[in-house]
Coordinates of C-alpha atoms in Angstrom, one line a residue:
Chain O
X1181 CA -20.2 5.0 22.0
X1182 CA -18.1 2.7 23.9
X1183 CA -15.9 1.5 21.0
X1184 CA -15.1 4.9 19.6
X1185 CA -11.5 5.9 18.8
X1186 CA -11.0 7.8 22.0
X1187 CA -12.0 4.9 24.2
X1188 CA -10.1 2.3 22.2
X1189 CA -7.1 4.6 22.0
X1190 CA -7.1 5.2 25.7
X1191 CA -7.2 1.4 26.3
X1192 CA -4.1 1.1 24.0
X1193 CA -2.3 3.9 25.8
X1194 CA -2.6 2.2 29.1
X1195 CA 0.4 0.0 28.1
X1196 CA 3.0 2.7 27.9
X1197 CA 6.1 0.7 27.0
X1198 CA 4.2 -0.9 24.1
X1199 CA 2.9 2.4 22.9
X1200 CA 6.5 3.8 22.8
X1201 CA 7.6 0.7 21.0
X1202 CA 4.8 1.0 18.4
X1203 CA 5.4 4.8 18.0
X1204 CA 9.0 4.2 17.2
X1205 CA 8.4 1.2 14.9
X1206 CA 5.8 3.1 12.8
X1207 CA 7.8 6.3 12.7
X1208 CA 10.8 4.3 11.3
X1209 CA 8.9 4.1 8.1
X1210 CA 8.6 7.9 8.0
X1211 CA 12.3 8.2 8.8
X1212 CA 13.3 5.8 6.0
X1213 CA 10.9 7.6 3.6
X1214 CA 12.6 10.9 4.2
X1215 CA 16.0 9.5 3.8
X1216 CA 15.3 7.8 0.4
X1217 CA 13.4 10.8 -1.1
X1218 CA 16.0 13.3 0.0
X1219 CA 18.9 11.2 -1.3
X1220 CA 17.3 10.3 -4.6
X1221 CA 14.5 12.5 -5.6
X1222 CA 15.3 16.2 -5.4
X1223 CA 12.3 16.9 -7.7
X1224 CA 9.9 15.2 -5.2
X1225 CA 7.6 18.2 -4.9
X1226 CA 7.2 18.5 -8.7
X1227 CA 6.5 14.7 -8.8
X1228 CA 3.8 15.2 -6.1
X1229 CA 2.1 18.0 -8.1
X1230 CA 2.2 15.9 -11.3
X1231 CA 0.8 12.8 -9.6
X1232 CA -1.9 14.8 -8.0
X1233 CA -2.8 16.5 -11.3
X1234 CA -2.9 13.1 -13.2
X1235 CA -5.2 11.7 -10.5
X1236 CA -7.4 14.7 -10.6
X1237 CA -7.7 14.4 -14.4
X1238 CA -8.4 10.7 -14.1
X1239 CA -11.2 11.2 -11.5
X1240 CA -12.8 13.8 -13.8
X1241 CA -12.7 11.3 -16.7
X1242 CA -13.1 8.1 -14.7
X1243 CA -16.0 6.7 -16.6
X1244 CA -14.1 7.1 -19.9
X1245 CA -11.0 5.6 -18.5
X1246 CA -12.9 2.6 -17.1
X1247 CA -14.4 2.0 -20.5
X1248 CA -11.0 2.3 -22.2
X1249 CA -9.5 -0.1 -19.6
X1250 CA -12.3 -2.6 -20.0
X1251 CA -12.1 -2.6 -23.8
X1252 CA -8.3 -3.1 -23.8
X1253 CA -8.5 -5.9 -21.1
X1254 CA -11.1 -7.7 -23.1
X1255 CA -9.0 -7.4 -26.2
X1256 CA -6.2 -9.0 -24.1
X1257 CA -8.4 -12.0 -23.3
X1258 CA -9.2 -10.9 -19.8
X1259 CA -12.6 -11.2 -18.3
X1260 CA -13.8 -8.0 -16.6
X1261 CA -16.4 -7.9 -13.9
X1262 CA -18.1 -5.0 -12.2
X1263 CA -19.2 -4.9 -8.6
X1264 CA -21.3 -2.0 -7.1
X1265 CA -21.1 -3.3 -3.6
X1266 CA -18.8 -5.4 -1.4
X1267 CA -21.5 -8.1 -1.3
X1268 CA -21.5 -8.2 -5.1
X1269 CA -17.8 -8.4 -5.2
X1270 CA -17.7 -11.4 -2.9
X1271 CA -20.5 -13.1 -5.0
X1272 CA -18.5 -12.7 -8.2
X1273 CA -15.3 -14.1 -6.7
X1274 CA -17.2 -16.9 -5.0
X1275 CA -19.0 -17.8 -8.3
X1276 CA -15.6 -17.9 -10.1
X1277 CA -14.2 -20.3 -7.3
X1278 CA -17.3 -22.4 -7.6
X1279 CA -17.1 -22.6 -11.3
X1280 CA -13.5 -23.8 -11.0
X1281 CA -14.6 -26.3 -8.3
X1282 CA -11.8 -24.9 -6.3
X1283 CA -11.4 -25.5 -2.6
X1284 CA -8.1 -23.8 -1.9
X1285 CA -7.4 -20.1 -2.7
X1286 CA -4.3 -18.1 -2.1
X1287 CA -4.5 -14.4 -1.7
X1288 CA -1.8 -11.7 -1.6
X1289 CA -2.2 -8.5 0.2
X1290 CA -5.4 -6.6 -0.7
X1291 CA -7.0 -3.9 1.4
X1292 CA -10.0 -4.0 -1.0
X1293 CA -10.8 -7.7 -0.1
X1294 CA -10.4 -6.7 3.6
X1295 CA -12.8 -3.9 3.0
X1296 CA -15.3 -6.3 1.4
X1297 CA -14.7 -8.9 4.1
X1298 CA -14.1 -11.5 1.4
X1299 CA -12.3 -14.0 3.7
X1300 CA -15.2 -14.6 6.1
X1301 CA -17.6 -14.7 3.1
X1302 CA -15.6 -17.5 1.5
X1303 CA -14.9 -19.4 4.7
X1304 CA -18.6 -19.5 5.5
X1305 CA -19.0 -21.3 2.1
X1306 CA -16.4 -23.9 2.7
X1307 CA -13.5 -22.3 0.8
X1308 CA -10.0 -22.4 2.3
X1309 CA -8.6 -19.0 1.7
X1310 CA -4.9 -18.4 2.7
X1311 CA -3.4 -15.0 3.0
X1312 CA 0.2 -15.3 1.7
X1313 CA 1.7 -12.0 2.7
X1314 CA 3.7 -12.9 5.8
X1315 CA 2.2 -10.2 7.9
X1316 CA -1.3 -10.9 6.7
X1317 CA -0.8 -14.6 7.3
X1318 CA 0.2 -13.9 10.9
X1319 CA -2.9 -11.8 11.6
X1320 CA -5.0 -14.3 9.8
X1321 CA -3.8 -17.0 12.1
X1322 CA -4.6 -14.8 15.1
X1323 CA -8.1 -14.1 13.6
X1324 CA -7.2 -10.3 13.7
X1325 CA -7.7 -7.7 11.0
X1326 CA -4.4 -6.0 9.7
X1327 CA -3.5 -3.1 12.0
X1328 CA -1.7 -1.2 9.2
X1329 CA -2.4 -1.2 5.5
X1330 CA 1.2 -1.9 4.5
X1331 CA 2.6 -3.6 7.6
X1332 CA -0.3 -5.8 8.8
X1333 CA 1.4 -7.2 11.8
X1334 CA 3.3 -4.1 12.9
X1335 CA 1.5 -4.2 16.3
X1336 CA 3.0 -7.6 17.2
X1337 CA 6.3 -8.4 18.8
X1338 CA 8.4 -11.1 17.5
X1339 CA 8.0 -13.2 20.7
X1340 CA 4.2 -13.2 20.1
X1341 CA 4.8 -14.4 16.5
X1342 CA 7.2 -17.0 17.8
X1343 CA 4.5 -18.3 20.2
X1344 CA 2.0 -18.3 17.4
X1345 CA 4.2 -20.2 14.9
X1346 CA 5.2 -22.7 17.6
X1347 CA 1.4 -23.5 18.0
X1348 CA 0.5 -23.3 14.4
X1349 CA 3.6 -24.4 12.4
X1350 CA 5.5 -26.3 15.1
X1351 CA 8.5 -24.1 15.2
X1352 CA 10.9 -24.2 18.1
X1353 CA 9.6 -22.8 21.4
X1354 CA 10.9 -19.4 22.2
X1355 CA 12.9 -19.1 19.0
X1356 CA 12.0 -15.6 17.9
X1357 CA 14.6 -15.1 15.3
X1358 CA 12.9 -13.3 12.4
X1359 CA 14.9 -15.2 9.7
X1360 CA 14.0 -18.6 11.4
X1361 CA 10.3 -17.6 11.6
X1362 CA 10.2 -16.3 8.0
X1363 CA 11.8 -19.5 6.6
X1364 CA 9.1 -21.5 8.5
X1365 CA 6.4 -19.4 6.9
X1366 CA 8.1 -19.7 3.5
X1367 CA 8.0 -23.5 3.8
X1368 CA 4.4 -23.5 5.0
X1369 CA 3.1 -21.2 2.3
X1370 CA 5.0 -22.9 -0.5
X1371 CA 2.9 -25.9 0.1
X1372 CA -0.2 -23.7 -0.2
X1373 CA 1.0 -22.0 -3.4
X1374 CA 1.6 -25.2 -5.3
X1375 CA -1.7 -26.7 -4.2
X1376 CA -4.0 -23.8 -4.7
X1377 CA -6.5 -23.7 -7.6
X1378 CA -7.1 -20.0 -7.6
X1379 CA -5.0 -17.0 -6.8
X1380 CA -6.4 -13.6 -5.8
X1381 CA -4.5 -10.3 -5.7
X1382 CA -5.4 -6.7 -5.1
X1383 CA -4.1 -4.0 -7.4
X1384 CA -1.9 -1.0 -6.9
X1385 CA -2.6 0.5 -10.4
X1386 CA -5.0 -0.1 -13.3
X1387 CA -3.6 1.3 -16.5
X1388 CA -6.3 2.4 -18.9
X1389 CA -4.4 2.5 -22.2
X1390 CA -2.9 -0.9 -21.8
X1391 CA -5.4 -2.9 -19.7
X1392 CA -2.6 -3.7 -17.2
X1393 CA -3.1 -4.5 -13.5
X1394 CA 0.1 -3.6 -11.5
X1395 CA 0.8 -5.2 -8.2
X1396 CA 3.9 -4.6 -6.0
X1397 CA 5.3 -6.9 -3.4
X1398 CA 8.6 -7.6 -1.7
X1399 CA 8.0 -11.2 -0.9
X1400 CA 7.1 -12.5 -4.3
X1401 CA 3.7 -13.8 -3.1
X1402 CA 1.5 -12.1 -5.6
X1403 CA 3.4 -13.7 -8.4
X1404 CA 3.5 -17.1 -7.0
X1405 CA -0.2 -16.9 -6.4
X1406 CA -0.9 -15.7 -10.0
X1407 CA 1.5 -18.0 -11.9
X1408 CA 0.9 -21.4 -10.2
X1409 CA -2.8 -21.8 -10.0
X1410 CA -4.7 -21.9 -13.3
X1411 CA -7.1 -19.0 -12.4
X1412 CA -6.0 -15.6 -11.3
X1413 CA -8.4 -12.9 -10.0
X1414 CA -7.5 -9.3 -9.4
X1415 CA -9.8 -7.4 -7.2
X1416 CA -9.3 -3.6 -7.6
X1417 CA -11.2 -0.4 -6.6
X1418 CA -12.1 1.8 -9.6
X1419 CA -10.1 4.7 -8.2
X1420 CA -6.8 2.9 -8.8
X1421 CA -6.9 3.9 -12.4
X1422 CA -4.2 5.8 -14.2
X1423 CA -4.6 6.9 -17.8
X1424 CA -1.3 5.8 -19.5
X1425 CA 1.4 3.2 -19.2
X1426 CA 3.9 6.1 -19.1
X1427 CA 2.4 7.3 -15.9
X1428 CA 3.8 4.3 -14.2
X1429 CA 7.2 5.9 -14.5
X1430 CA 5.9 8.5 -12.0
X1431 CA 3.6 6.5 -9.7
X1432 CA 5.7 3.4 -9.3
X1433 CA 8.6 5.7 -8.5
X1434 CA 6.7 7.4 -5.7
X1435 CA 4.9 4.4 -4.1
X1436 CA 7.6 2.4 -2.5
X1437 CA 9.5 5.4 -1.0
X1438 CA 6.2 6.7 0.5
X1439 CA 5.2 3.3 1.8
X1440 CA 8.3 2.1 3.5
X1441 CA 11.2 4.1 2.4
X1442 CA 12.4 1.8 -0.4
X1443 CA 13.7 3.1 -3.7
X1444 CA 11.5 0.4 -5.4
X1445 CA 9.8 -2.8 -4.2
X1446 CA 11.5 -6.1 -5.1
X1447 CA 8.7 -7.0 -7.5
X1448 CA 6.6 -4.6 -9.6
X1449 CA 4.4 -7.0 -11.6
X1450 CA 2.4 -6.1 -14.7
X1451 CA -0.4 -8.5 -15.6
X1452 CA -1.8 -7.8 -19.2
X1453 CA -3.0 -11.2 -20.5
X1454 CA -3.7 -14.6 -19.0
X1455 CA -0.9 -17.2 -18.9
X1456 CA -1.0 -20.0 -21.5
X1457 CA -3.9 -22.2 -20.6
X1458 CA -5.0 -20.0 -17.7
X1459 CA -7.8 -17.6 -16.9
X1460 CA -7.4 -14.0 -15.8
X1461 CA -10.3 -12.1 -14.2
X1462 CA -10.5 -8.5 -13.0
X1463 CA -13.2 -7.3 -10.6
X1464 CA -13.7 -3.6 -10.7
X1465 CA -15.2 -2.5 -7.4
X1466 CA -17.1 0.6 -6.6
X1467 CA -18.5 0.1 -3.0
X1468 CA -19.2 3.8 -2.4
X1469 CA -16.4 5.3 -4.4
X1470 CA -18.6 6.8 -7.2
X1471 CA -20.8 8.4 -4.4
X1472 CA -17.7 10.0 -2.9
X1473 CA -16.9 11.7 -6.3
X1474 CA -20.0 13.8 -5.8
X1475 CA -18.7 15.3 -2.6
X1476 CA -17.1 18.8 -3.4
X1477 CA -15.0 18.6 -0.2
X1478 CA -14.0 14.9 -0.2
X1479 CA -13.7 13.7 -3.8
X1480 CA -9.9 14.4 -3.5
X1481 CA -9.6 11.5 -1.1
X1482 CA -10.1 9.2 -4.1
X1483 CA -6.6 10.1 -5.3
X1484 CA -5.2 7.9 -2.6
X1485 CA -2.7 5.2 -3.7
X1486 CA -2.8 3.4 -0.2
X1487 CA 0.9 4.0 0.5
X1488 CA 0.4 4.6 4.3
X1489 CA 2.7 7.6 4.5
X1490 CA 0.0 9.4 6.4
X1491 CA -0.3 6.6 8.9
X1492 CA 3.4 6.5 9.6
X1493 CA 3.7 10.3 10.2
X1494 CA 0.5 10.6 12.3
X1495 CA 1.2 11.2 16.0
X1496 CA -2.3 9.9 16.8
X1497 CA -2.0 6.7 14.8
X1498 CA 1.5 5.9 16.2
X1499 CA 0.2 6.2 19.8
X1500 CA -3.2 4.7 19.6
X1501 CA -2.5 1.7 17.2
X1502 CA -4.4 0.6 14.1
X1503 CA -7.2 -1.2 15.9
X1504 CA -8.4 2.0 17.6
X1505 CA -9.9 3.1 14.3
X1506 CA -12.3 0.2 14.3
X1507 CA -12.1 -0.1 10.5
X1508 CA -9.7 -1.9 8.1
X1509 CA -8.5 1.4 6.6
X1510 CA -7.8 3.6 9.6
X1511 CA -5.2 6.3 10.1
X1512 CA -5.7 9.8 8.6
X1513 CA -6.8 8.7 5.2
X1514 CA -9.4 6.2 6.6
X1515 CA -10.6 8.9 8.9
X1516 CA -11.7 10.9 5.8
X1517 CA -12.8 7.9 3.7
X1518 CA -14.9 6.0 6.2
X1519 CA -17.4 8.7 7.3
X1520 CA -18.6 8.8 3.7
X1521 CA -19.5 5.1 4.0
X1522 CA -21.3 5.4 7.4
X1523 CA -21.4 8.8 9.1
X1524 CA -22.8 7.5 12.3
X1525 CA -20.4 4.5 12.7
X1526 CA -17.3 6.6 11.9
X1527 CA -18.3 10.0 13.3
X1528 CA -15.5 9.7 15.8
X1529 CA -12.6 9.2 13.3
X1530 CA -12.2 12.8 12.0
X1531 CA -11.7 13.8 15.6
X1532 CA -8.8 11.3 16.0
X1533 CA -6.4 13.9 14.8
X1534 CA -4.4 16.8 16.2
X1535 CA -4.8 18.6 12.8
X1536 CA -1.1 19.1 12.6
X1537 CA -1.2 18.6 8.9
X1538 CA 1.8 16.3 8.6
X1539 CA -0.4 13.8 6.7
X1540 CA -1.0 16.2 4.0
X1541 CA 2.6 17.1 3.8
X1542 CA 3.7 13.6 3.2
X1543 CA 0.9 12.5 0.8
X1544 CA 2.4 11.7 -2.6
X1545 CA -0.8 12.7 -4.4
X1546 CA -1.3 15.9 -2.3
X1547 CA -4.6 15.0 -0.7
X1548 CA -5.4 17.8 1.8
X1549 CA -6.2 15.3 4.5
X1550 CA -6.1 17.7 7.4
X1551 CA -8.5 20.1 5.8
X1552 CA -10.8 17.3 5.0
X1553 CA -10.7 16.1 8.6
X1554 CA -11.6 19.6 9.7
X1555 CA -14.4 19.7 7.1
X1556 CA -15.8 16.4 8.3
X1557 CA -16.0 17.7 11.9
X1558 CA -18.3 20.4 10.7
X1559 CA -20.5 18.1 8.7
X1560 CA -20.6 15.5 11.5
X1561 CA -21.6 18.1 14.1
X1562 CA -24.4 19.3 11.8
X1563 CA -25.6 15.8 10.8
X1564 CA -25.1 13.6 13.9
X1565 CA -25.3 13.7 17.6
X1566 CA -21.9 14.6 18.8
X1567 CA -21.1 13.5 22.5
X1568 CA -23.2 15.4 25.0
X1569 CA -20.3 16.8 27.0
X1570 CA -18.7 18.0 23.8
X1571 CA -22.0 19.7 22.7
X1572 CA -22.4 21.4 26.1
X1573 CA -18.8 22.7 26.2
X1574 CA -18.9 23.8 22.6
X1575 CA -22.1 25.8 22.8
X1576 CA -20.9 27.3 26.1
X1577 CA -17.5 28.2 24.5
X1578 CA -19.0 29.6 21.3
X1579 CA -21.2 32.0 23.3
X1580 CA -18.4 33.0 25.6
X1581 CA -15.8 33.6 23.0
X1582 CA -18.0 35.3 20.4
X1583 CA -17.7 38.8 21.8
X1584 CA -15.2 40.9 23.6
X1585 CA -17.6 41.5 26.5
X1586 CA -18.5 37.8 26.7
X1587 CA -14.8 36.9 26.7
X1588 CA -13.8 39.3 29.5
X1589 CA -16.9 38.4 31.6
X1590 CA -16.0 34.7 31.4
X1591 CA -12.5 35.6 32.2
X1592 CA -13.5 37.4 35.3
X1593 CA -15.7 34.5 36.3
X1594 CA -13.4 31.6 35.7
X1595 CA -10.1 32.8 36.8
X1596 CA -10.8 32.8 40.6
X1597 CA -12.7 29.5 40.1
X1598 CA -9.7 27.8 38.5
X1599 CA -7.6 28.8 41.4
X1600 CA -9.9 27.8 44.2
X1601 CA -12.3 25.1 43.0
X1602 CA -11.5 21.5 44.1
X1603 CA -9.9 19.3 41.4
X1604 CA -13.0 17.2 40.7
X1605 CA -15.0 20.4 39.8
X1606 CA -12.4 21.2 37.1
X1607 CA -11.1 17.8 36.0
X1608 CA -14.3 15.9 35.2
X1609 CA -16.2 14.5 32.2
X1610 CA -16.9 17.8 30.7
X1611 CA -13.3 18.7 30.5
X1612 CA -12.1 16.2 27.9
X1613 CA -8.9 18.3 27.4
X1614 CA -8.0 17.9 31.0
X1615 CA -7.8 14.1 30.6
X1616 CA -4.1 13.3 30.8
X1617 CA -3.2 17.1 30.8
X1618 CA -2.9 19.7 33.4
X1619 CA -4.5 23.0 32.9
X1620 CA -2.0 25.8 32.6
X1621 CA -1.4 27.9 35.7
X1622 CA -3.7 30.9 35.9
X1623 CA -1.6 34.0 35.3
X1624 CA -1.6 36.9 37.8
X1625 CA -3.4 39.2 35.5
X1626 CA -5.2 39.1 32.1
X1627 CA -3.7 40.6 29.1
X1628 CA -6.3 43.4 29.2
X1629 CA -5.2 44.3 32.7
X1630 CA -1.6 44.0 31.9
X1631 CA -2.0 46.4 28.9
X1632 CA -4.0 48.9 31.0
X1633 CA -1.3 48.9 33.6
X1634 CA 1.7 49.0 31.3
X1635 CA 0.9 50.6 28.0
X1636 CA -2.2 52.9 28.2
Chain N
X689 CA -26.5 -3.9 -14.3
X690 CA -23.7 -2.9 -12.0
X691 CA -21.5 -1.8 -14.8
X692 CA -24.0 0.8 -16.1
X693 CA -24.9 1.8 -12.7
X694 CA -21.3 2.6 -11.7
X695 CA -20.6 4.4 -14.9
X696 CA -23.8 6.4 -14.6
X697 CA -23.1 7.4 -11.1
X698 CA -19.6 8.6 -12.0
X699 CA -21.0 10.6 -14.8
X700 CA -23.6 12.1 -12.6
X701 CA -21.3 12.9 -9.7
X702 CA -18.7 14.4 -12.0
X703 CA -21.2 17.0 -13.3
X704 CA -20.3 20.5 -12.3
X705 CA -16.6 19.7 -11.9
X706 CA -14.1 21.1 -14.3
X707 CA -12.4 18.8 -16.8
X708 CA -8.8 19.4 -16.6
X709 CA -6.5 18.4 -19.4
X710 CA -4.0 15.6 -19.0
X711 CA -1.0 17.4 -17.4
X712 CA 2.4 17.8 -19.2
X713 CA 5.4 16.7 -17.4
X714 CA 9.1 16.8 -18.3
X715 CA 10.9 14.2 -16.2
X716 CA 14.5 15.1 -15.2
X717 CA 17.0 12.3 -16.2
X718 CA 19.8 12.6 -13.9
X719 CA 21.9 9.6 -14.8
X720 CA 24.1 10.0 -17.9
X721 CA 24.5 7.2 -20.4
X722 CA 28.2 6.9 -19.6
X723 CA 27.3 6.2 -16.0
X724 CA 24.5 3.6 -16.5
X725 CA 26.5 0.5 -15.8
X726 CA 28.2 1.8 -12.7
X727 CA 25.1 3.4 -11.2
X728 CA 22.9 0.4 -12.0
X729 CA 25.5 -1.9 -10.4
X730 CA 25.5 0.4 -7.2
X731 CA 21.8 0.2 -6.8
X732 CA 21.6 -3.5 -7.6
X733 CA 24.1 -4.1 -4.7
X734 CA 22.2 -1.7 -2.5
X735 CA 19.1 -3.8 -3.1
X736 CA 21.0 -6.7 -1.5
X737 CA 21.7 -8.5 -4.8
X738 CA 25.0 -9.7 -6.3
X739 CA 26.3 -7.9 -9.3
X740 CA 29.0 -8.8 -11.9
X741 CA 30.1 -7.6 -15.3
X742 CA 31.3 -10.0 -17.9
X743 CA 32.9 -9.0 -21.2
X744 CA 31.6 -12.0 -23.2
X745 CA 28.4 -14.1 -23.1
X746 CA 30.6 -17.2 -23.0
X747 CA 31.9 -16.1 -19.6
X748 CA 28.5 -16.3 -18.0
X749 CA 28.1 -19.9 -17.0
X750 CA 31.5 -20.0 -15.3
X751 CA 31.0 -16.7 -13.4
X752 CA 27.5 -17.7 -12.3
X753 CA 28.7 -21.1 -11.1
X754 CA 31.3 -19.3 -9.0
X755 CA 28.6 -17.3 -7.3
X756 CA 26.4 -20.3 -6.5
X757 CA 28.9 -23.2 -5.9
X758 CA 26.3 -25.3 -4.2
X759 CA 23.5 -25.0 -6.7
X760 CA 23.0 -28.5 -8.2
X761 CA 19.9 -28.3 -10.2
X762 CA 20.6 -25.4 -12.6
X763 CA 18.1 -24.3 -15.2
X764 CA 19.3 -21.9 -17.9
X765 CA 17.2 -20.3 -20.5
X766 CA 19.0 -17.3 -22.2
X767 CA 18.6 -15.3 -25.5
X768 CA 15.1 -16.5 -26.3
X769 CA 16.0 -20.1 -26.0
X770 CA 13.0 -21.2 -23.9
X771 CA 14.1 -24.5 -22.5
X772 CA 11.0 -26.6 -21.8
X773 CA 10.5 -27.7 -18.2
X774 CA 7.8 -29.8 -16.6
X775 CA 5.5 -27.6 -14.4
X776 CA 6.0 -29.8 -11.4
X777 CA 9.8 -29.7 -11.7
X778 CA 10.1 -26.0 -11.5
X779 CA 10.1 -25.9 -7.7
X780 CA 13.0 -28.2 -7.7
X781 CA 15.2 -25.7 -9.5
X782 CA 18.1 -24.5 -7.3
X783 CA 19.4 -21.9 -9.7
X784 CA 17.5 -20.3 -12.7
X785 CA 19.4 -18.2 -15.1
X786 CA 17.1 -16.0 -17.2
X787 CA 17.2 -13.0 -19.6
X788 CA 16.4 -9.5 -18.5
X789 CA 15.3 -7.1 -21.1
X790 CA 15.6 -3.6 -19.6
X791 CA 17.6 -2.4 -16.7
X792 CA 16.9 0.8 -14.7
X793 CA 20.1 2.7 -13.8
X794 CA 18.7 4.8 -10.9
X795 CA 17.1 2.0 -8.9
X796 CA 18.7 -1.3 -10.0
X797 CA 15.5 -2.9 -11.2
X798 CA 15.4 -5.2 -14.2
X799 CA 12.4 -5.9 -16.5
X800 CA 11.7 -9.6 -17.1
X801 CA 9.0 -10.4 -19.6
X802 CA 7.2 -13.6 -20.1
X803 CA 8.4 -13.9 -23.7
X804 CA 11.7 -14.8 -22.2
X805 CA 10.3 -17.4 -19.8
X806 CA 9.1 -20.9 -20.5
X807 CA 6.9 -20.5 -17.4
X808 CA 6.1 -17.4 -15.5
X809 CA 6.7 -19.0 -12.1
X810 CA 10.4 -19.8 -12.9
X811 CA 11.8 -16.6 -11.4
X812 CA 9.7 -17.0 -8.3
X813 CA 9.9 -20.7 -7.5
X814 CA 13.6 -21.2 -8.0
X815 CA 15.9 -20.9 -4.8
X816 CA 18.4 -18.6 -6.5
X817 CA 17.9 -16.4 -9.5
X818 CA 20.3 -14.9 -12.0
X819 CA 19.2 -12.3 -14.5
X820 CA 21.4 -11.6 -17.4
X821 CA 21.2 -8.2 -19.2
X822 CA 23.1 -6.5 -21.9
X823 CA 24.8 -3.2 -21.1
X824 CA 23.0 -1.7 -24.2
X825 CA 19.7 -2.3 -22.5
X826 CA 20.2 -0.1 -19.5
X827 CA 18.2 3.2 -19.2
X828 CA 18.3 6.2 -16.9
X829 CA 15.2 5.7 -14.9
X830 CA 11.7 4.3 -14.8
X831 CA 10.4 6.9 -17.2
X832 CA 12.8 5.9 -19.9
X833 CA 12.3 2.3 -19.3
X834 CA 8.5 2.4 -19.5
X835 CA 8.9 4.3 -22.7
X836 CA 10.9 1.5 -24.2
X837 CA 8.6 -1.2 -22.9
X838 CA 5.6 -1.8 -25.2
X839 CA 2.8 -3.3 -23.1
X840 CA 1.1 -4.7 -26.2
X841 CA 4.2 -6.7 -26.9
X842 CA 4.1 -8.8 -23.7
X843 CA 1.4 -10.6 -21.7
X844 CA 3.2 -10.2 -18.4
X845 CA 6.2 -8.3 -17.2
X846 CA 7.9 -7.7 -13.9
X847 CA 10.6 -5.4 -12.6
X848 CA 12.8 -7.4 -10.2
X849 CA 15.1 -5.4 -8.0
X850 CA 16.5 -7.9 -5.6
X851 CA 16.1 -11.2 -3.8
X852 CA 12.6 -11.6 -2.1
X853 CA 12.5 -10.0 1.3
X854 CA 10.2 -9.1 4.1
X855 CA 10.1 -6.8 7.2
X856 CA 6.9 -8.1 8.5
X857 CA 8.3 -9.4 11.8
X858 CA 9.2 -6.3 13.8
X859 CA 10.6 -4.7 10.7
X860 CA 13.7 -6.9 10.8
X861 CA 14.9 -7.2 7.2
X862 CA 14.9 -10.9 6.2
X863 CA 16.2 -11.7 2.8
X864 CA 14.4 -14.7 1.3
X865 CA 10.6 -14.5 1.8
X866 CA 8.6 -16.4 -0.8
X867 CA 10.6 -15.8 -3.9
X868 CA 14.3 -16.5 -4.4
X869 CA 16.7 -16.4 -1.5
X870 CA 19.4 -14.7 -3.6
X871 CA 19.6 -12.7 -6.8
X872 CA 22.7 -12.2 -9.1
X873 CA 22.6 -9.7 -11.9
X874 CA 25.0 -10.1 -14.7
X875 CA 25.7 -7.3 -17.1
X876 CA 27.2 -8.3 -20.4
X877 CA 29.4 -5.6 -21.9

């Protein structure tokens, strides 16, 4: 595989100053997260247990809660659609746009529509679709996917955005002041908001007992997109369900601190019924989620609320960048979600981890991400062809390390070799570990020898 | 049909897993009622909004005007008096003054419901926003506030905690993204 995580990550790592900058920028979210939680939520660990237990219960009863949600939403005058696949989701959204004879659509941030590749689908059919989150608008103009699920343009420097806006929006050349650039985008996007016929959002939570879709933003773009155009469409994955309105008191409280270290986002919007004279649609999307429920080891991953805390803490994500995961939802959580979709395409992702476990520690719904990464490695090695060098080394190592005798035999064999062999014999393709690392110096004696000489 | 297929698949894949009960939780309310106004005000300010307390509703117009001396086109719609406004004129509002119905002491967010709005887009399209809330309508935290809010009683509602903002350009905090550039919260004692 030439576009696997290791290859893409190595290419990213070649630019060391940028890697350092990216690492610090992403870790800043983790730092702010810690600060806000420590200062305001001493019961954080109990909240995590509670959130995890509610999600567990919800997944076990997901069919019932979906039905309850649908009934309530219908009662509220909302049209509910169901999509098994990404393709079906795109068709439903397009048919609603067609019915409205709409040509301009505004969309606030939604990882689900990224997952379904809604933009290219609509563009191919002549619909102008404008991403309205500032970060998403920036990457859309660059024809790039988001590199981070909460901060889509975190990989870009302000000078690059300044050049882009100079070209696309006619801002002053070399003016990279973030306020100046944001104001330019505000002006540009306000024109889009007031002229769009359809607004699309994702959803952070679906509430079963009240039929509500909850969407959080800081910019106010989801609300502008829903309140101005006559038709609003919310595209949401079925796993975003929570049972009760009351549960929002817990989940809303946990989301913004986990995501970017805010106590709460500026806007937490609750859509229950269509506005006067308007239409409200909800598209419930499966796209592999109900299959993942059947996996004993991986069903837990469906608890995810897409906060990105695991991205921000991950030493691998921070240094290899979002694009090295070659999928829209990368990072630790993406690395356990994506192999379920296509084990061959994403067999490299569970290996894009040091298994340090920090992802699991910060997860607000207690997904055991690092255990699942480990589990996926076993499954992938059993089901797919791992890289040849890895296979050779692993089968060699497992034989050598399986018995005391094997271990001491290999020790006797390798120690003099490590000292005397030329570099290219030791640091080559078979020794992936030695890429970018030096082997430790060979000690004078083995532990066995030392023990015999000193203690027996 | 996809609906049945999805529901069927969930049922099938959930077979063999325990059904746990809905868990019980007792939230800890840390802010005491006597501290609501002060704590709420602290968080409103921490969220980069302005905060004032008035003793009487009659004081509101003057105090608000003091905060936004340059706002010419002022739209005010308080106490359920939904002043009609032409849809196309909303984006010309400099300052909108609207009613908030529940305030959250431990994060500074305020619930605005569409019952109190002539048009849902008013708090988002105006350049500057003022939310007025009665001191009696402050609650300790989100748990308490969500208990008070009846979702069936509103068709749309939003917690607003500050002026719109973004950090999408190199994480530099910029106040004033798509929504209002400034927020003023007024508590009426």
